Amino acid sequence: RDDFNILKSSRLRITYSDVSKMFSVAVDSRNTGRWMKCVDVDMSDKGLPPKWPAKAHVGLMASTKELTNNHDVLDLKVYSRTDEAEVNDKGLDDDEDIDDFSILMHHLEHELFDVHSSLQKTLSHLMKEESLAEDRIGQLERKLGKQVLAKIDRQMSVLEERITHTLDNAIENKIGRIENEIGVNFDIGLINQLTTVSTSWRVPFFVLS
């Protein structure tokens, strides 16, 4: 309830009858002794083992999902018999007067816990956002790394093509010059050889004449 304080609490009554096998929940929202039944559940068809109430435990849990709220348990009483619960059924309104200091202390405790819960929620949200930011940065770094590597690969391919083309041209030019030099030298040598041969076969004819 939104007007909660130590004098404006709500009460919850949970009962189970081993005779009727009925599980009931009732609420006294203003702590006035006016109970409103919320639900009755027949436990006989729930598949529970025999004598399960003797092994049952009582637990308290509260959840507000995304909202920040406080749930203070001011008192918890457990009875094995209904008549005992009815005899002791009284709210805080029936207790002795609570002094102003106790009310103030409890209110401050409530407010401080609310601040603590809000800070915890904010911190948790910031940590979540930080984790998401780190993941995003990691994704960007991996993407940038892939782009850089791809660009380097393209530049290396272009450089290799240029080097290969340059080397091919240089090798072809070198081979061409070598072939030309070999061809010229071969032609000169062949001419000299032919000249020597043509001169040598003419000598006997001069002698005979």
Short mmCIF file of C-alpha atoms in Angstrom, two decimals:
data_model
loop_
_atom_site.label_atom_id
_atom_site.label_comp_id
_atom_site.label_asym_id
_atom_site.label_seq_id
_atom_site.Cartn_x
_atom_site.Cartn_y
_atom_site.Cartn_z
CA ARG A 1 0.00 0.00 0.00
CA ASP A 2 1.24 3.48 -0.89
CA ASP A 3 0.50 5.08 2.52
CA PHE A 4 2.59 2.57 4.43
CA ASN A 5 4.04 3.32 7.83
CA ILE A 6 4.39 1.40 11.04
CA LEU A 7 0.81 2.23 12.05
CA LYS A 8 -0.71 1.61 8.60
CA SER A 9 0.31 -1.93 7.83
CA SER A 10 -1.62 -4.74 6.17
CA ARG A 11 -2.11 -8.28 7.40
CA LEU A 12 -2.27 -11.56 5.52
CA ARG A 13 -3.87 -14.74 6.90
CA ILE A 14 -3.18 -18.13 5.35
CA THR A 15 -5.05 -21.18 6.63
CA TYR A 16 -5.25 -24.84 5.74
CA SER A 17 -7.84 -27.31 7.00
CA ASP A 18 -6.75 -30.93 7.14
CA VAL A 19 -10.42 -31.90 7.22
CA SER A 20 -11.74 -29.98 4.21
CA LYS A 21 -8.33 -29.96 2.45
CA MET A 22 -8.92 -26.28 1.66
CA PHE A 23 -6.11 -23.74 1.45
CA SER A 24 -7.38 -20.17 2.05
CA VAL A 25 -5.87 -16.70 1.83
CA ALA A 26 -7.43 -13.59 3.38
CA VAL A 27 -6.22 -9.96 3.66
CA ASP A 28 -6.81 -7.26 6.25
CA SER A 29 -5.58 -4.34 4.12
CA ARG A 30 -6.01 -1.61 6.80
CA ASN A 31 -5.20 -3.64 9.89
CA THR A 32 -8.71 -3.07 11.24
CA GLY A 33 -9.75 -6.68 11.78
CA ARG A 34 -11.88 -6.72 8.64
CA TRP A 35 -10.71 -9.72 6.66
CA MET A 36 -11.42 -10.12 2.96
CA LYS A 37 -11.05 -13.60 1.51
CA CYS A 38 -8.88 -13.68 -1.59
CA VAL A 39 -8.83 -17.29 -2.66
CA ASP A 40 -9.81 -20.85 -1.65
CA VAL A 41 -7.87 -23.73 -3.17
CA ASP A 42 -8.87 -27.39 -2.90
CA MET A 43 -5.61 -29.23 -2.22
CA SER A 44 -7.09 -32.72 -2.40
CA ASP A 45 -6.57 -32.98 -6.15
CA LYS A 46 -3.07 -31.43 -6.34
CA GLY A 47 -1.19 -34.72 -6.16
CA LEU A 48 0.54 -33.89 -2.89
CA PRO A 49 1.92 -36.76 -0.76
CA PRO A 50 0.01 -37.86 2.35
CA LYS A 51 0.59 -35.82 5.50
CA TRP A 52 2.40 -33.13 3.50
CA PRO A 53 1.39 -30.33 5.96
CA ALA A 54 3.57 -31.94 8.63
CA LYS A 55 6.59 -31.50 6.32
CA ALA A 56 5.64 -28.10 4.88
CA HIS A 57 7.69 -24.96 5.46
CA VAL A 58 6.68 -21.31 5.60
CA GLY A 59 8.63 -18.90 3.40
CA LEU A 60 8.35 -15.22 2.54
CA MET A 61 9.24 -13.66 -0.80
CA ALA A 62 8.52 -10.31 -2.48
CA SER A 63 9.08 -9.09 -6.01
CA THR A 64 8.35 -5.77 -7.71
CA LYS A 65 9.90 -6.53 -11.12
CA GLU A 66 11.19 -3.25 -12.61
CA LEU A 67 9.79 -1.04 -9.84
CA THR A 68 11.47 -0.13 -6.57
CA ASN A 69 9.43 -0.86 -3.49
CA ASN A 70 9.84 -2.02 0.09
CA HIS A 71 8.20 -4.95 1.80
CA ASP A 72 8.65 -4.94 5.57
CA VAL A 73 7.62 -7.99 7.54
CA LEU A 74 6.62 -6.58 10.93
CA ASP A 75 5.46 -9.84 12.45
CA LEU A 76 5.05 -13.52 11.60
CA LYS A 77 3.04 -15.97 13.65
CA VAL A 78 2.40 -19.64 12.92
CA TYR A 79 -0.25 -21.76 14.64
CA SER A 80 -1.08 -25.45 14.39
CA ARG A 81 -4.71 -24.93 15.39
CA THR A 82 -7.27 -22.43 14.13
CA ASP A 83 -8.70 -21.64 17.55
CA GLU A 84 -5.24 -20.60 18.78
CA ALA A 85 -4.91 -18.20 15.87
CA GLU A 86 -8.34 -16.67 16.58
CA VAL A 87 -7.49 -16.08 20.25
CA ASN A 88 -4.26 -14.27 19.28
CA ASP A 89 -5.75 -12.50 16.28
CA LYS A 90 -5.04 -8.83 16.91
CA GLY A 91 -3.32 -6.19 14.85
CA LEU A 92 -0.97 -3.43 15.77
CA ASP A 93 -3.93 -1.20 16.55
CA ASP A 94 -4.65 -3.40 19.56
CA ASP A 95 -1.10 -3.26 20.89
CA GLU A 96 0.21 -0.72 23.32
CA ASP A 97 0.81 2.76 22.02
CA ILE A 98 4.00 3.16 20.03
CA ASP A 99 5.98 6.26 20.87
CA ASP A 100 6.82 8.91 18.29
CA PHE A 101 10.52 8.06 18.38
CA SER A 102 9.87 4.46 17.33
CA ILE A 103 7.66 5.65 14.52
CA LEU A 104 10.32 8.13 13.37
CA MET A 105 13.09 5.54 13.51
CA HIS A 106 11.09 3.03 11.55
CA HIS A 107 10.14 5.66 8.98
CA LEU A 108 13.78 6.69 8.55
CA GLU A 109 14.81 3.06 8.20
CA HIS A 110 12.13 2.62 5.57
CA GLU A 111 13.24 5.71 3.63
CA LEU A 112 16.93 4.80 3.83
CA PHE A 113 16.22 1.33 2.55
CA ASP A 114 14.25 2.85 -0.32
CA VAL A 115 17.24 5.07 -1.20
CA HIS A 116 19.55 2.06 -0.97
CA SER A 117 17.28 0.05 -3.27
CA SER A 118 17.14 2.91 -5.77
CA LEU A 119 20.94 3.23 -5.75
CA GLN A 120 21.31 -0.52 -6.19
CA LYS A 121 18.93 -0.48 -9.12
CA THR A 122 20.73 2.49 -10.71
CA LEU A 123 24.10 0.83 -10.20
CA SER A 124 22.84 -2.42 -11.69
CA HIS A 125 21.45 -0.51 -14.68
CA LEU A 126 24.76 1.32 -15.18
CA MET A 127 26.72 -1.93 -14.97
CA LYS A 128 24.40 -3.47 -17.53
CA GLU A 129 24.82 -0.47 -19.82
CA GLU A 130 28.59 -0.64 -19.34
CA SER A 131 28.58 -4.31 -20.27
CA LEU A 132 26.52 -3.56 -23.38
CA ALA A 133 28.87 -0.71 -24.27
CA GLU A 134 31.91 -3.00 -23.89
CA ASP A 135 30.25 -5.61 -26.11
CA ARG A 136 29.49 -2.94 -28.70
CA ILE A 137 33.07 -1.64 -28.59
CA GLY A 138 34.34 -5.19 -29.00
CA GLN A 139 32.10 -5.69 -32.03
CA LEU A 140 33.29 -2.41 -33.56
CA GLU A 141 36.93 -3.35 -32.93
CA ARG A 142 36.45 -6.73 -34.60
CA LYS A 143 34.62 -5.14 -37.52
CA LEU A 144 37.30 -2.44 -37.89
CA GLY A 145 40.03 -5.09 -37.68
CA LYS A 146 38.38 -7.07 -40.48
CA GLN A 147 38.06 -3.94 -42.62
CA VAL A 148 41.71 -3.01 -42.04
CA LEU A 149 42.88 -6.52 -42.90
CA ALA A 150 40.72 -6.55 -46.03
CA LYS A 151 42.15 -3.18 -47.12
CA ILE A 152 45.70 -4.38 -46.47
CA ASP A 153 45.02 -7.53 -48.50
CA ARG A 154 43.73 -5.45 -51.41
CA GLN A 155 46.74 -3.12 -51.29
CA MET A 156 49.11 -6.10 -51.10
CA SER A 157 47.40 -7.66 -54.12
CA VAL A 158 47.77 -4.43 -56.11
CA LEU A 159 51.41 -4.11 -55.04
CA GLU A 160 52.12 -7.73 -55.99
CA GLU A 161 50.56 -7.18 -59.41
CA ARG A 162 52.67 -4.04 -59.96
CA ILE A 163 55.87 -5.80 -58.85
CA THR A 164 55.09 -8.82 -61.01
CA HIS A 165 54.34 -6.63 -64.03
CA THR A 166 57.53 -4.60 -63.50
CA LEU A 167 59.66 -7.71 -63.09
CA ASP A 168 58.12 -9.36 -66.14
CA ASN A 169 58.86 -6.29 -68.25
CA ALA A 170 62.41 -6.04 -66.91
CA ILE A 171 63.05 -9.73 -67.53
CA GLU A 172 61.60 -9.55 -71.03
CA ASN A 173 63.75 -6.49 -71.83
CA LYS A 174 66.85 -8.19 -70.44
CA ILE A 175 66.20 -11.35 -72.39
CA GLY A 176 65.57 -9.29 -75.52
CA ARG A 177 68.87 -7.48 -75.14
CA ILE A 178 70.71 -10.73 -74.51
CA GLU A 179 69.09 -12.33 -77.54
CA ASN A 180 70.01 -9.30 -79.65
CA GLU A 181 73.61 -9.36 -78.45
CA ILE A 182 73.87 -13.10 -79.05
CA GLY A 183 72.33 -12.66 -82.50
CA VAL A 184 74.72 -9.86 -83.49
CA ASN A 185 77.77 -11.72 -82.20
CA PHE A 186 76.62 -14.86 -83.96
CA ASP A 187 76.14 -13.02 -87.24
CA ILE A 188 79.60 -11.38 -87.00
CA GLY A 189 81.27 -14.67 -86.16
CA LEU A 190 79.48 -16.41 -88.98
CA ILE A 191 80.54 -13.73 -91.47
CA ASN A 192 84.14 -13.91 -90.29
CA GLN A 193 84.10 -17.68 -90.59
CA LEU A 194 82.68 -17.56 -94.07
CA THR A 195 85.23 -14.95 -95.10
CA THR A 196 88.08 -17.12 -93.86
CA VAL A 197 86.75 -20.17 -95.66
CA SER A 198 86.17 -18.33 -98.95
CA THR A 199 89.71 -16.93 -98.87
CA SER A 200 91.41 -20.27 -98.12
CA TRP A 201 89.98 -22.16 -101.09
CA ARG A 202 91.19 -19.51 -103.52
CA VAL A 203 94.92 -19.85 -102.63
CA PRO A 204 95.57 -23.11 -104.60
CA PHE A 205 94.14 -21.62 -107.72
CA PHE A 206 96.55 -18.73 -107.51
CA VAL A 207 99.48 -21.16 -107.11
CA LEU A 208 98.37 -23.24 -110.10
CA SER A 209 97.92 -20.28 -112.32
#
